Structures are given as C-alpha cells and as structure tokens.
Short mmCIF file of C-alpha atoms in Angstrom, two decimals:
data_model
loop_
_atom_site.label_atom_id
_atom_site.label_comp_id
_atom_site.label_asym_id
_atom_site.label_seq_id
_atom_site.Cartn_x
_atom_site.Cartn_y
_atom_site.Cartn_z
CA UNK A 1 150.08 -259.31 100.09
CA UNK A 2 146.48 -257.90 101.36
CA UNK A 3 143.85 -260.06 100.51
CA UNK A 4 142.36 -257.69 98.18
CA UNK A 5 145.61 -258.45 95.47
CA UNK A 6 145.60 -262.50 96.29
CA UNK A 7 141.96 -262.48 95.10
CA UNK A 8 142.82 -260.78 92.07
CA UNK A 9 146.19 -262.38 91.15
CA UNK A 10 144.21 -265.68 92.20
CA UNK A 11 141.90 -264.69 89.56
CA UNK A 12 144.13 -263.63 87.11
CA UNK A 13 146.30 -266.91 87.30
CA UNK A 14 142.79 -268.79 86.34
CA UNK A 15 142.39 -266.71 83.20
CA UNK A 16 145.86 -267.21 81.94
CA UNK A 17 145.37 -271.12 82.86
CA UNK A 18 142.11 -270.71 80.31
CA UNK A 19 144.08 -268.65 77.89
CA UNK A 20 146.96 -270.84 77.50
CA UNK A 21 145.12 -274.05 77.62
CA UNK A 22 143.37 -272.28 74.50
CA UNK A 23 145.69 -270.75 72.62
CA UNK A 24 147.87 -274.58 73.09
CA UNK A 25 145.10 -276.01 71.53
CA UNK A 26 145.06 -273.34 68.22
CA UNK A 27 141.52 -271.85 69.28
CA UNK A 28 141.62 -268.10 68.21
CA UNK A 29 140.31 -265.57 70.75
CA UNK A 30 138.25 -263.58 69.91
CA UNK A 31 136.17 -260.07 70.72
CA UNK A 32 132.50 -259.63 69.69
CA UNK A 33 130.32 -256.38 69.92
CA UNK A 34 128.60 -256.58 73.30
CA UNK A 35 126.51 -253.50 71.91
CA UNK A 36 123.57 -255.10 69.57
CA UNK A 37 120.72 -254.07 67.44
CA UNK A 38 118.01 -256.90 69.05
CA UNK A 39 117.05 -258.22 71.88
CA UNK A 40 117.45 -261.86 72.65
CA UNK A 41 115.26 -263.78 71.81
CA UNK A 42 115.76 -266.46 75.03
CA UNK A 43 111.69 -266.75 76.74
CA UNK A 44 113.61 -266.48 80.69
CA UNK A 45 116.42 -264.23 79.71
CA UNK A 46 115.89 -260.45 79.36
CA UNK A 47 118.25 -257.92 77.61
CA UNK A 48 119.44 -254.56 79.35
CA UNK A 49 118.04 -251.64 76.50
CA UNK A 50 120.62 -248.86 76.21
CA UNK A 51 119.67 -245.51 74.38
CA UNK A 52 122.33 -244.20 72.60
CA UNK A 53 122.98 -240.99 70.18
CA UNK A 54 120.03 -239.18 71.61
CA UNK A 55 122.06 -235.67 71.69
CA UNK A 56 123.19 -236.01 67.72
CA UNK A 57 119.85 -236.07 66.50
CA UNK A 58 120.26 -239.91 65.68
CA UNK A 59 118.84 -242.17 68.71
CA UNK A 60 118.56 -245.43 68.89
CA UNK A 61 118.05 -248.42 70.86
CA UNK A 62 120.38 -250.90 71.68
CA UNK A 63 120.80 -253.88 73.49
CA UNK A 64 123.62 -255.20 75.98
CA UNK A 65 124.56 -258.82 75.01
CA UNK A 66 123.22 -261.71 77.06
CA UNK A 67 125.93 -263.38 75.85
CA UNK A 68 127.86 -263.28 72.71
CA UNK A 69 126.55 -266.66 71.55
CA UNK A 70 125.51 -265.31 68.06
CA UNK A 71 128.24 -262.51 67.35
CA UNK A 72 130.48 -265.95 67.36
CA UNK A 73 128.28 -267.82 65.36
CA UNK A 74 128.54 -264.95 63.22
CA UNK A 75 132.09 -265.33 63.25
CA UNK A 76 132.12 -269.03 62.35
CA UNK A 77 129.94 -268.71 59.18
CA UNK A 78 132.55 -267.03 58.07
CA UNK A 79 135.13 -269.49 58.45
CA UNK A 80 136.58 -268.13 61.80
CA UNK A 81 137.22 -271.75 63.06
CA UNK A 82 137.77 -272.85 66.86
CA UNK A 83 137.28 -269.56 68.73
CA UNK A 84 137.01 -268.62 72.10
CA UNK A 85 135.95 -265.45 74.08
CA UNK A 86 136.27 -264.57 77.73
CA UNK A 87 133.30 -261.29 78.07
CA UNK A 88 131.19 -259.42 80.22
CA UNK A 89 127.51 -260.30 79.63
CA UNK A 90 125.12 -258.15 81.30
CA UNK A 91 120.73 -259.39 81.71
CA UNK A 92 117.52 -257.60 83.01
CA UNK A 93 115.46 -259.02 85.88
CA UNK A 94 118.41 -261.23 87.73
CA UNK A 95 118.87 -261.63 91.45
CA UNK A 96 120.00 -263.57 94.21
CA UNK A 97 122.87 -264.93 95.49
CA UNK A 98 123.92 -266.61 92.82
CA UNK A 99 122.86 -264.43 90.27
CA UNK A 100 123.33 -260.81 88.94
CA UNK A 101 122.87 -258.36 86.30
CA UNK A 102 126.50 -258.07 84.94
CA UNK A 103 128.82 -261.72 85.09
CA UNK A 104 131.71 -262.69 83.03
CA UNK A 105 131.40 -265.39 80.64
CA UNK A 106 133.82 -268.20 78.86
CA UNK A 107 132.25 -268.70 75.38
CA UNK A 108 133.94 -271.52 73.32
CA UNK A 109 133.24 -273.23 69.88
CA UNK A 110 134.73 -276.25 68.65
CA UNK A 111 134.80 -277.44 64.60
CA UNK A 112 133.66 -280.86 64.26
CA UNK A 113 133.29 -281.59 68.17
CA UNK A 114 130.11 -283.70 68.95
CA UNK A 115 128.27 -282.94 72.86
CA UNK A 116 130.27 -285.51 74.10
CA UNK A 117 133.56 -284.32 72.77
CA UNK A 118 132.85 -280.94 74.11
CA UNK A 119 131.97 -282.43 77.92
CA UNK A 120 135.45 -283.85 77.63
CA UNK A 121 137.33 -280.52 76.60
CA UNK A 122 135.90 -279.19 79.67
CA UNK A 123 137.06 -282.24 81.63
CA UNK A 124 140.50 -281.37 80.85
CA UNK A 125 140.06 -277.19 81.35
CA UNK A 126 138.34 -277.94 84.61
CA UNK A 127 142.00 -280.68 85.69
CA UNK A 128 143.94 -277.33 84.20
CA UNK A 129 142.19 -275.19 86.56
CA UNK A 130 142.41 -277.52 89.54
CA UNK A 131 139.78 -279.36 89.81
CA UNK A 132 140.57 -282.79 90.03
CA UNK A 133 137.64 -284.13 91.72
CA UNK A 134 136.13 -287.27 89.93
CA UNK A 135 133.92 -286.18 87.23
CA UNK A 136 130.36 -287.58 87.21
CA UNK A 137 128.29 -287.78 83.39
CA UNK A 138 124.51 -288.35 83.57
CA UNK A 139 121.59 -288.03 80.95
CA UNK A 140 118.71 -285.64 82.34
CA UNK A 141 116.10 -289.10 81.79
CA UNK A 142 118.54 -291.09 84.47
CA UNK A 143 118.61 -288.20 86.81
CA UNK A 144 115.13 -288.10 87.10
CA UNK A 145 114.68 -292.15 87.02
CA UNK A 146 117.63 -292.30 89.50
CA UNK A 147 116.73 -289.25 91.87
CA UNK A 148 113.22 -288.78 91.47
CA UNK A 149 112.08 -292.34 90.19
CA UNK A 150 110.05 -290.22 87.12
CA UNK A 151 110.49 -291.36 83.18
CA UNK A 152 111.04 -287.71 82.14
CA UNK A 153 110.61 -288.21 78.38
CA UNK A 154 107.36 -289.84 78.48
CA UNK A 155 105.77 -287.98 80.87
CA UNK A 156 103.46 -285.41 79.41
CA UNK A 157 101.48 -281.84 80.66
CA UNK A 158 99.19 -283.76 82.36
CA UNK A 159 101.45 -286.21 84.08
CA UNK A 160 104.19 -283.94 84.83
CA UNK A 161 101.08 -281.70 86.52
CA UNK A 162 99.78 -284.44 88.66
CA UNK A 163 103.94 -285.24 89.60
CA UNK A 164 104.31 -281.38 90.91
CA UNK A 165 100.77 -281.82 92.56
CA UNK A 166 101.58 -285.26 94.64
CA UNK A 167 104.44 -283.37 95.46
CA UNK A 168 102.16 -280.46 97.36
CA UNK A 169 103.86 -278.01 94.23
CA UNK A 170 101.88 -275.56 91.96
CA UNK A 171 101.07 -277.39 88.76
CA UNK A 172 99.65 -274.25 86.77
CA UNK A 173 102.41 -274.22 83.88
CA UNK A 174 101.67 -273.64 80.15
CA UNK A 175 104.40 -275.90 79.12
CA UNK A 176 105.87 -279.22 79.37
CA UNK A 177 109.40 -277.60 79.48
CA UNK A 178 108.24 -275.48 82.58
CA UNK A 179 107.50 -278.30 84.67
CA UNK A 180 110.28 -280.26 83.82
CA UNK A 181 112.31 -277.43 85.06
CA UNK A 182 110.27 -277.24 88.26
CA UNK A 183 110.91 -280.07 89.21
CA UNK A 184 114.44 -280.82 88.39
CA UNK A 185 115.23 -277.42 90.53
CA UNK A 186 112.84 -278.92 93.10
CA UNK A 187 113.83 -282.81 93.42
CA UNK A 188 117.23 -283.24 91.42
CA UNK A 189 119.19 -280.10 92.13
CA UNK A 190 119.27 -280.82 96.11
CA UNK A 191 120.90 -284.48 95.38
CA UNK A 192 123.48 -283.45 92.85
CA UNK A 193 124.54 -280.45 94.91
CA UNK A 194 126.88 -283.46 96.77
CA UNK A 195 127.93 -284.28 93.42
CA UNK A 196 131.39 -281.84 92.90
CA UNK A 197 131.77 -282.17 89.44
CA UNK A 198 128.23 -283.44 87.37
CA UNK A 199 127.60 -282.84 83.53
CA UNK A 200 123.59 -283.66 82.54
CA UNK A 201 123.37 -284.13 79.12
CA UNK A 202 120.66 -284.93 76.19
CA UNK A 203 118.07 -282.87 77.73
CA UNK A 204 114.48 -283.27 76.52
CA UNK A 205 113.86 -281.92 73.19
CA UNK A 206 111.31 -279.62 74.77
CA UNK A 207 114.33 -277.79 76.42
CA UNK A 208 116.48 -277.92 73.17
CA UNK A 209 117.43 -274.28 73.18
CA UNK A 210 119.62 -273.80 70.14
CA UNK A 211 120.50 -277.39 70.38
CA UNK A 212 120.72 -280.48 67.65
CA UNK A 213 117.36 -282.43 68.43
CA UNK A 214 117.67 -285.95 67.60
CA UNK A 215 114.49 -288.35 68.64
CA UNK A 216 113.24 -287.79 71.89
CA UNK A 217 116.45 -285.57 73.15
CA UNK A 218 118.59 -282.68 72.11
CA UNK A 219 122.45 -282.85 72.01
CA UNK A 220 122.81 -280.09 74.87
CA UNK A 221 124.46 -280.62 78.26
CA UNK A 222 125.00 -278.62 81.62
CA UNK A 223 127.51 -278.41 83.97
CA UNK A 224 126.74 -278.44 87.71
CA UNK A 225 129.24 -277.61 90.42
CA UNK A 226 127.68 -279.34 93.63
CA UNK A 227 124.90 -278.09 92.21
CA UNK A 228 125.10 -275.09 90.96
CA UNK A 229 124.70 -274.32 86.83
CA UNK A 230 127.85 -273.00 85.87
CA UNK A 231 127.76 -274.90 81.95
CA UNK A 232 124.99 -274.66 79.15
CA UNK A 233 126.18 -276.56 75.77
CA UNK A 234 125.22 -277.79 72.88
CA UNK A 235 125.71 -279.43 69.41
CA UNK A 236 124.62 -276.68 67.51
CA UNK A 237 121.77 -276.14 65.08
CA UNK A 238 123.54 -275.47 61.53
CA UNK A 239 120.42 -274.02 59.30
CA UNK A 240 119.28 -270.67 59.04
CA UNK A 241 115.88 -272.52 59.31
CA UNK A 242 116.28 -274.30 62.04
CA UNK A 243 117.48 -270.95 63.32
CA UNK A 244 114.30 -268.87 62.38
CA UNK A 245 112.16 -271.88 63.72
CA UNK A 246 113.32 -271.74 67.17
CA UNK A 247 113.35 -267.41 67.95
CA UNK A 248 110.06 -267.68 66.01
CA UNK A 249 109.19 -270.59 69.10
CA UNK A 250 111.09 -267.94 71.57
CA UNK A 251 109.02 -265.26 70.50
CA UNK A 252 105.64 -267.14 70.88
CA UNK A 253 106.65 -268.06 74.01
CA UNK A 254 107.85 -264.59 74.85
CA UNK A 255 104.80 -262.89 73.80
CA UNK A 256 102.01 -265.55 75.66
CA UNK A 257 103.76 -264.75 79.22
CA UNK A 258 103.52 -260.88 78.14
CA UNK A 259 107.10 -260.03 78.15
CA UNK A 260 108.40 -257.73 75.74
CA UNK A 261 109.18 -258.41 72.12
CA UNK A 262 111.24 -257.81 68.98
CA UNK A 263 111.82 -259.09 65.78
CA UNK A 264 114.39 -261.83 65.12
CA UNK A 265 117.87 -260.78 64.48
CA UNK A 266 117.85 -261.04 60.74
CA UNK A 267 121.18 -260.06 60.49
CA UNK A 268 122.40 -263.54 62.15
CA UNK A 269 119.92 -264.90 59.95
CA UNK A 270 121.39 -263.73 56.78
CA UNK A 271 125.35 -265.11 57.73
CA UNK A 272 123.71 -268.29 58.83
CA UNK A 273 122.56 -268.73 55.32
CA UNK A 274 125.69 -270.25 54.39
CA UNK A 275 125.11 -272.56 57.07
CA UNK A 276 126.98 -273.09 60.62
CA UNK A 277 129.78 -275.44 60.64
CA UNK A 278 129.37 -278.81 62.30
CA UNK A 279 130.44 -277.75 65.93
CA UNK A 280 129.85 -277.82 69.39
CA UNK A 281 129.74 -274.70 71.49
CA UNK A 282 129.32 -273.40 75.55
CA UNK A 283 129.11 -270.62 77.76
CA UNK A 284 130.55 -271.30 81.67
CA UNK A 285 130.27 -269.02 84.09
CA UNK A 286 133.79 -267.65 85.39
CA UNK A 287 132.47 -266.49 88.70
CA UNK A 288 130.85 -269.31 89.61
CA UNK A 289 133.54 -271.59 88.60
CA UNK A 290 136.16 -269.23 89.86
CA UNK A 291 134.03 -269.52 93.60
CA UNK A 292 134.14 -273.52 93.75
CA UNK A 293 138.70 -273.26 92.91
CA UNK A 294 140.34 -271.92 96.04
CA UNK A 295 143.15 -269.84 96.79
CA UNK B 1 97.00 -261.01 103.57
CA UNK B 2 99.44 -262.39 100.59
CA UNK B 3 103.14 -262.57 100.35
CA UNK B 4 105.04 -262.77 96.73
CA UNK B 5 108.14 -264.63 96.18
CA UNK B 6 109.92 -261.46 95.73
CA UNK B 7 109.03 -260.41 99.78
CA UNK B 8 110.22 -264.10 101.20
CA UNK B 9 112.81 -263.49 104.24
CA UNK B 10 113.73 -266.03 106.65
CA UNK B 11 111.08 -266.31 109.63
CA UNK B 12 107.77 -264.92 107.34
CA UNK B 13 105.10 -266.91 108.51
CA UNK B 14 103.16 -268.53 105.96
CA UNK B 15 99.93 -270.90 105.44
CA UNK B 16 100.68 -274.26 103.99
CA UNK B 17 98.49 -277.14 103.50
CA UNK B 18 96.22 -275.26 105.92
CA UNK B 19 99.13 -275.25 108.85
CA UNK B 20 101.20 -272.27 109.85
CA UNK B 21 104.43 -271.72 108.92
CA UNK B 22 108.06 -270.29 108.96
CA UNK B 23 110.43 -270.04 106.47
CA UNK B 24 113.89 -271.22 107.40
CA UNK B 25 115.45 -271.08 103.96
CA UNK B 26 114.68 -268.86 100.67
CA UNK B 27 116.82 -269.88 97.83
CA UNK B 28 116.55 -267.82 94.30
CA UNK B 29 116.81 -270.20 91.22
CA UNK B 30 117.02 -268.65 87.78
CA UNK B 31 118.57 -271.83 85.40
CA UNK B 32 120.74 -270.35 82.64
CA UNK B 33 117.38 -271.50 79.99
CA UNK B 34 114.49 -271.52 82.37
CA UNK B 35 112.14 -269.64 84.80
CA UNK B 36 113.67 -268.41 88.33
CA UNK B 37 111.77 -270.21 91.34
CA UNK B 38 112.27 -269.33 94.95
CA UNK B 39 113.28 -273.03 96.52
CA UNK B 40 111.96 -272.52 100.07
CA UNK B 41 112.25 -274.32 103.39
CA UNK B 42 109.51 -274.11 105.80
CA UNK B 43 109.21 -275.32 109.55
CA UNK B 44 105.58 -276.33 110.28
CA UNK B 45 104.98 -274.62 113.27
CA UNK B 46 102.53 -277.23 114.44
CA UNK B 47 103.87 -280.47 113.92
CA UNK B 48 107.72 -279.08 113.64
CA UNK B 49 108.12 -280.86 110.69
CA UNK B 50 110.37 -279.61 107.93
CA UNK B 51 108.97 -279.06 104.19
CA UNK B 52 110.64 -278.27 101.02
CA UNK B 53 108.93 -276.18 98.13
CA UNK B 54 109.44 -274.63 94.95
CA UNK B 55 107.70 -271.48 93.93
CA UNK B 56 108.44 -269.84 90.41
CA UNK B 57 108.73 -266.24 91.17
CA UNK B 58 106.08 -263.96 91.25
CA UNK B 59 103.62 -266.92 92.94
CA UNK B 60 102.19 -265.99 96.17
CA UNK B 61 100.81 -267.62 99.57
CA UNK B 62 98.32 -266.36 102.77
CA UNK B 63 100.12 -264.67 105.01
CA UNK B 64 99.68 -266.57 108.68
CA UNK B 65 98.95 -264.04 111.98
CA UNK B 66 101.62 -265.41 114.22
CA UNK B 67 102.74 -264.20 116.82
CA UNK B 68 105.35 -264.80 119.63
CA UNK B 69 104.36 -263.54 122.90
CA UNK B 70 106.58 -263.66 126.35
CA UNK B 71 104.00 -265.37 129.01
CA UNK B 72 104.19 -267.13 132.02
CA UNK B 73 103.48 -270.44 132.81
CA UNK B 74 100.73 -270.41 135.82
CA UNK B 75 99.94 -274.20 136.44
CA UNK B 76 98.51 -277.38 134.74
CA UNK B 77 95.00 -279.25 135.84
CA UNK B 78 96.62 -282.25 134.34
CA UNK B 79 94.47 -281.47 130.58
CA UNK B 80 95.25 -278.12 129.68
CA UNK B 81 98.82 -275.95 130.77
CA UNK B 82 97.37 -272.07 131.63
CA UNK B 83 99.98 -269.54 130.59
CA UNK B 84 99.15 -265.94 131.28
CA UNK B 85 100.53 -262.70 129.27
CA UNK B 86 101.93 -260.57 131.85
CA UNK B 87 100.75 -256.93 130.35
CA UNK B 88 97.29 -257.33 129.73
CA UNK B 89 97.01 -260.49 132.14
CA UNK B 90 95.05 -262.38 129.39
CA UNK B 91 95.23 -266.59 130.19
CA UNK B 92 95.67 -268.69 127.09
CA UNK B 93 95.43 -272.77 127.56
CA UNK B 94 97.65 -275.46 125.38
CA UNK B 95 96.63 -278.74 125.19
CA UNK B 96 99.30 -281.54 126.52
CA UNK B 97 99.61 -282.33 122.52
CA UNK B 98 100.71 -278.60 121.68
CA UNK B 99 103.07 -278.54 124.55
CA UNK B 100 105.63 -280.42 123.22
CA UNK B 101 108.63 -281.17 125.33
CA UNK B 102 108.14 -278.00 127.33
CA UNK B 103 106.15 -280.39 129.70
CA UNK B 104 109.57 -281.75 130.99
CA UNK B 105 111.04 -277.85 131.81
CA UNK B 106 108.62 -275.57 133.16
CA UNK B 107 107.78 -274.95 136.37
CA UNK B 108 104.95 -272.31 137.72
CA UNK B 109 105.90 -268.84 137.66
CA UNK B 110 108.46 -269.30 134.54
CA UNK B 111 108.46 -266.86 131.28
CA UNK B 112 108.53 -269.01 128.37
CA UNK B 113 107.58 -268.12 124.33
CA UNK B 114 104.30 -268.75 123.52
CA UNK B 115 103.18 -269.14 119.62
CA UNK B 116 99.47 -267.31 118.64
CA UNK B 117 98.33 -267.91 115.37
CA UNK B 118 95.19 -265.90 115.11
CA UNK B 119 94.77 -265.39 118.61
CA UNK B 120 95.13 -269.58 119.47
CA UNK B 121 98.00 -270.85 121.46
CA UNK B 122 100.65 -273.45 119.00
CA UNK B 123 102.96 -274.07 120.79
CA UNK B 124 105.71 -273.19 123.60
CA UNK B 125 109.01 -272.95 123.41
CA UNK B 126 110.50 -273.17 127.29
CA UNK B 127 113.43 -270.85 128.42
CA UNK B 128 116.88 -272.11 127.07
CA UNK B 129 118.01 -273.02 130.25
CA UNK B 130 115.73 -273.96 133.46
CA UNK B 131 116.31 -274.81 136.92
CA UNK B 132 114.80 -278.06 138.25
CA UNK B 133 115.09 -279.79 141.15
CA UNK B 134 116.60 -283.88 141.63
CA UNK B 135 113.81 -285.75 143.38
CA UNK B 136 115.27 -289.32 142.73
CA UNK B 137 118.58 -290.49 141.80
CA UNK B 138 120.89 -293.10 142.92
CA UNK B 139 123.51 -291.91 145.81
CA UNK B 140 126.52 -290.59 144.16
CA UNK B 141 130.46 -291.75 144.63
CA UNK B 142 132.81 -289.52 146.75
CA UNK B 143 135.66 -288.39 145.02
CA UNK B 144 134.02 -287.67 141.74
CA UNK B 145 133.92 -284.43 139.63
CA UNK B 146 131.77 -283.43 136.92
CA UNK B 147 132.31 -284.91 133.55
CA UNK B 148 133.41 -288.47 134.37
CA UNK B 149 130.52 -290.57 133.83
CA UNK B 150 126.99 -290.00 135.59
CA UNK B 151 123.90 -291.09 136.27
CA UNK B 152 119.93 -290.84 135.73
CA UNK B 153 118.60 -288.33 137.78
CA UNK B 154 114.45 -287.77 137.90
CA UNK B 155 113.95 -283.79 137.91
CA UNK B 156 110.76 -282.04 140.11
CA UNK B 157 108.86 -281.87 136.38
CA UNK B 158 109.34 -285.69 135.47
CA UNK B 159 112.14 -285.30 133.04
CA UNK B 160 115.45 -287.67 133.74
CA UNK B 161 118.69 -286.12 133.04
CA UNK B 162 122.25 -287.67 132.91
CA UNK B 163 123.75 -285.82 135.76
CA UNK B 164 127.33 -286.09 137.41
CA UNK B 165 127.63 -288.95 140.56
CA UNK B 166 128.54 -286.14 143.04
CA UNK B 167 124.37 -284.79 142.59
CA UNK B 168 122.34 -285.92 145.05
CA UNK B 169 118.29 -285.59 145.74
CA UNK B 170 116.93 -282.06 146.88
CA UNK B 171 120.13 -280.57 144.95
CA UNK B 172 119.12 -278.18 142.08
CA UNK B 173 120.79 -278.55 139.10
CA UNK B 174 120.53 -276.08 135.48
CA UNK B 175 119.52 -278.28 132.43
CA UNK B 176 119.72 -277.03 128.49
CA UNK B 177 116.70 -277.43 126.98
CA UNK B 178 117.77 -277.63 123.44
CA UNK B 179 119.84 -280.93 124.41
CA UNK B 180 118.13 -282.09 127.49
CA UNK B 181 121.83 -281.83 129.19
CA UNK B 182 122.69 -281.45 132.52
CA UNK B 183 124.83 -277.85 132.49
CA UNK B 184 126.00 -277.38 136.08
CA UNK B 185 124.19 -276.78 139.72
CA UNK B 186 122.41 -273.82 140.24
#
C-alpha cells in the first residue's frame, strides 16, 4: 500500500470509529448549511465573505461558516435532539503551523449533559480512537495557581498588567480576558504540552464565550493534546437573551479593535426564542486530533 | 529599524531589554476564542542566556545591526584579544569577559566568527574544531588505544582535555569545541 492510501484509510478508519461510536449512542448526524447570511460574531475569529449571484442580477454576500455551532443550535430548538456533525469550517486571517484557513471539525450536542458529563463523553471517544493515555482534568484557576502561582479569578486589569510586566511581556491590553489569554499561552501552555491528554475547565467568566456563567466561572472547558487546543465546550446558554447579550458584547468588542462588523444573526435569534434545550455542546478539531493517533 | 510579528524567522536579530538578540524559536498561537500571539525564543547574544516571550501579533520590536564577520585572531596583551577582518584589515578588540570560552581554543593566526552589533565586537565563536598542542600530561601506558579510559592533558592555550593514555607532551591533538572533547591527533 503507498503511503499516500495508509494515510487516508488511517483516516478514514478514525471517522467510522467517530461515526459508530455516535450512531451506538442514538446521536443523529446531521448536515448544516456551511453557506450563511452573517458573519460571526466571535471578536478573534473572522469569516471568509463569498459573493454569490452576481451574473443573475441578484448578488449577495455570504459568509463561509466558522463552524456550524448555530445552524445546530438551530436544529435543536426545534427538537432535533443529540446530534452530531463532522464539517469543513473555513476562517479569515489564520496561519501557522498549527493553523489554517479551511480544517475539518467534529461538532456534537448532548440533551441534558452538564460540562462535566460532556468531558467524559470525550473520555470515552478519545479510548475509541486510541488514545488510552491517562486523562488529566484541571480548572483554568488551579492551572494558573499550580503552574504560574497566580489567583486568576481575582486578579484584575491592573494586576494581570503588572503580572505580564514582571514577566518582561507587553501589558497594553483593553481587556481582562486578553491578558488572561496572554499569559496562559505564555506560562501554562509550555507545562501542559507534557501533559498527553489535559481538559481545563470553568474558565473565567470573562472568557465565557457562549457558555453558562455561574459565579465567578463559566461552564466551558478545553481540550489540550500535549498542549495543543484541539476542544472548546460548553454548557450552553439557553435564552435568546442571553444570546443577544453576548454578540451584542462580540460586536463591541469587534468594533473597538476596528475589525469589521455586521448585525447579529437574527434569524438564530428568532428559533432561540423557544429557548435551547438544557445541553452541552463542542467542536474538536479532527486534524489535530487525527496528528497526535498514529498509524 | 522595526520588525512585526508577522516578519519573525529564526536567526532575526532583535533588541530586548536593551541586549541584542536572536530568535531561535517563532511559534504562531491563535486559541480557538482568543487573540493569536507569536510565542518566541530568543538567545541573548551577550550573556547567551535563553528568554521566552509572547507577542500578540501585529506587535513589533527594534531591529538589532548584527553582524557576523569571518576574522582572525592576531594576539592577546593579556586585557583585550585583537582580531583583525581580513578584507579591509580593520582590528576590533574583545574584552576577556566577551570572549567567552574561545579563550581556551584559539591560537594566533586562526579564522574564527566574530559578532558586531553596531560596529562593537560581542562575542566570538572559535572554529568547530582546533588544533592545540599537549604541553603537560602524565606519561601514557603502552599498549593502549584510543577510547579506553584517558587522562588530563593541559593544551598550548590553557584548556585541559580528557585525552587517550597513548598522547604524550609536544603531540598535537584536534579538540571539538562544542564539547571540549578530544577528537583524534592531528
């Protein structure tokens, strides 16, 4: 066999694992429109524009997805229940090595599943898949007390500034969630890259995303592979409130670092009137997963 | 002159905390929710030491005017080392402090890298491999062959190197100067 077909049937083995362990659990798959009418919303993630129809006299602007995150949600407003989707996703403005403008995603939402319920359904995908390492859970506050000796959720602007200073780091950042993310990149990344399997969970509310927010923390987790981000996940918001309230903080955000704007995606806003179900949802990254499972 | 995040590349010299300095690792970070910062490893090229930093793109630092020049080692008046750049025969003087370890390998006449940065000597890296001559050791065993044991020898520049018992004094041996390591007789 050249190498060429064991990477692919390598690959293809992995996505049958993921459908089967799936379908065995009565999750529906499911297919979304990757073609939308608005942007996302997301401050640090940028959507591809595609003009379309320009030769009929009827043009118009749409958007790749960034991921198909709300097209689901969509879905289970309606009473879809458990679904999962494997897609390509496709964002402006990525590079490096571990990064790129087009990357297939594993989107899965589960009715009634708390965070922690969710971390564990991936436990048992990732033992499917092969990984078998031992799996290591830790909140964002002890990774920064443990790895950085820094009390995370009580430090503010000003104290995570002088941190990033003392460390000989740029402190000029507009936002408490900015620095935070500085410096877990900068001191916690490098020590749980020797970690092979680490979920960080109950990030700071700050950093909530689309996320339940309870006290100090929001119910959202991510999944490192010797430290890489391959996982983001959260309890979801249920509210079309709650919704509006957080692109409305997006867009803010979006529009004080002079990136480019659009409205909120009323559509989504108009199914989620009926409310979300309780349920936990997350995107992984096949690629980078796939990289870390060898032939 | 400044260098963005987006133009980092292994060995761009940069200013840091007032030093020069080279960057030995550029690592793009974009998290899934946040800003993407460039997670950089320098090498100070005046103490050696390593440093770790984390830029979010688009930040950018002073370009440092460093440059490596070929230049040969003339002689030492026991304060300052003279090196001299063989093209335009210009004499530049380190100090026994920016020498380094290079003070155990050269010898006059040898071509060894030099460091400017703006015009001022650093530092000096000395040829991979020298040739130095045994001035002391202890007399060796017959019989033996290299790669059994050894023995301290003192070289013509100072430096003792772990050589094999069949080297005597006067012989001249080839030394690595990554390892300080004996690597055969010249």
């Amino acid at each position: 066999m050249s190498e060429v077909k064991k990477t692919l049937v390598h690959y293809q083995d992995l996505i049958i694992k993921i459908r089967e362990f799936f379908y065995s659990r009565k999750v529906t798959e499911v297919k979304t429109p990757s073609l939308l009418f608005s942007p996302t919303t997301d401050v640090y993630i940028d959507s591809i524009e595609v003009k379309v129809n320009r030769d009929i006299s009827r043009p118009t602007d749409l958007y790749l997805h960034t991921s198909p995150e709300l097209e689901m949600k969509r879905l289970l407003s309606k009473g879809s229940g458990d679904i999962f989707q494997i897609c390509q996703v496709y964002r402006d403005n990525e590079y490096g090595s571990n990064n790129s403008n087009e990357f297939t995603m594993l989107e899965f939402y589960r009715i009634d599943f708390d965070m922690h319920s969710l971390v564990n359904e991936i436990t048992d995908l990732l033992k499917v898949l092969g990984k078998t390492d031992a799996i290591t859970k830790i909140s964002y506050a002890q990774a920064f007390s443990e790895f950085g000796n820094i009390d995370i959720l009580d430090a503010d602007l000003e104290d995570l500034k002088k941190i990033a200073n003392s460390l000989g780091l740029n402190s000029d950042y507009d936002w408490v969630e900015d620095l935070q993310t500085l410096l877990f990149v900068h001191l916690i990344e490098p020590k749980i890259n020797q970690i092979p399997i680490c979920f960080i969970y109950d990030y700071p509310k700050e950093q909530s995303a689309l996320a339940k927010i309870e006290g100090p923390i929001a119910h959202r987790f991510e999944l490192y592979l010797n430290g890489i981000e391959v996982a983001n996940g959260y309890e979801e918001i249920q509210s079309a409130d709650e919704y509006r309230d957080r692109f409305n903080n997006e867009l803010y955000k979006r529009e004080k670092i002079s990136k480019k704007n659009s409205l909120v995606d009323e559509g989504f806003l108009r199914d989620m009137n009926a409310g979300l179900p309780h349920c936990s949802g997350v995107a992984i990254g096949i690629e980078r997963l796939f990289s870390t499972i060898s032939l | 002159m400044n260098y963005s995040t987006s133009q980092f590349k292994n060995g761009l010299k940069l200013i840091l905390d007032g030093n020069p300095c080279s960057i030995v690792n550029n690592e793009i970070v974009k998290p899934g929710k946040g800003q993407a910062f460039n997670r950089v490893k320098f090498k100070d090229l005046i103490t050696g030491k390593t440093l770790e930093k984390t830029y979010k793109s688009g930040e950018s630092l002073e370009g440092a005017d460093v440059m490596e020049l070929e230049m040969q080692y003339l002689y030492s008046d026991g304060e300052q080392w003279h090196f001299m750049e063989p093209e335009s025969f210009e004499q530049f003087d380190l100090s026994e402090e920016s020498m380094g370890n290079a003070i155990d390998y050269l010898v006059e006449q040898d071509i060894c890298i030099v460091t400017l940065w703006n015009n001022n000597p650093i530092t000096v890296v000395p040829p991979i491999q020298v040739i130095l001559e045994v001035i002391d050791t202890d007399p060796g065993l017959k019989g033996d062959t290299a790669g059994t044991g050894g023995k301290p020898a003192t070289l013509n520049t100072g430096v003792v190197v772990q050589v094999p018992l069949f080297v005597g004094i006067g012989d001249k041996v080839k030394v690595d100067t990554r390892t300080n390591e004996y690597s055969g007789r010249a």
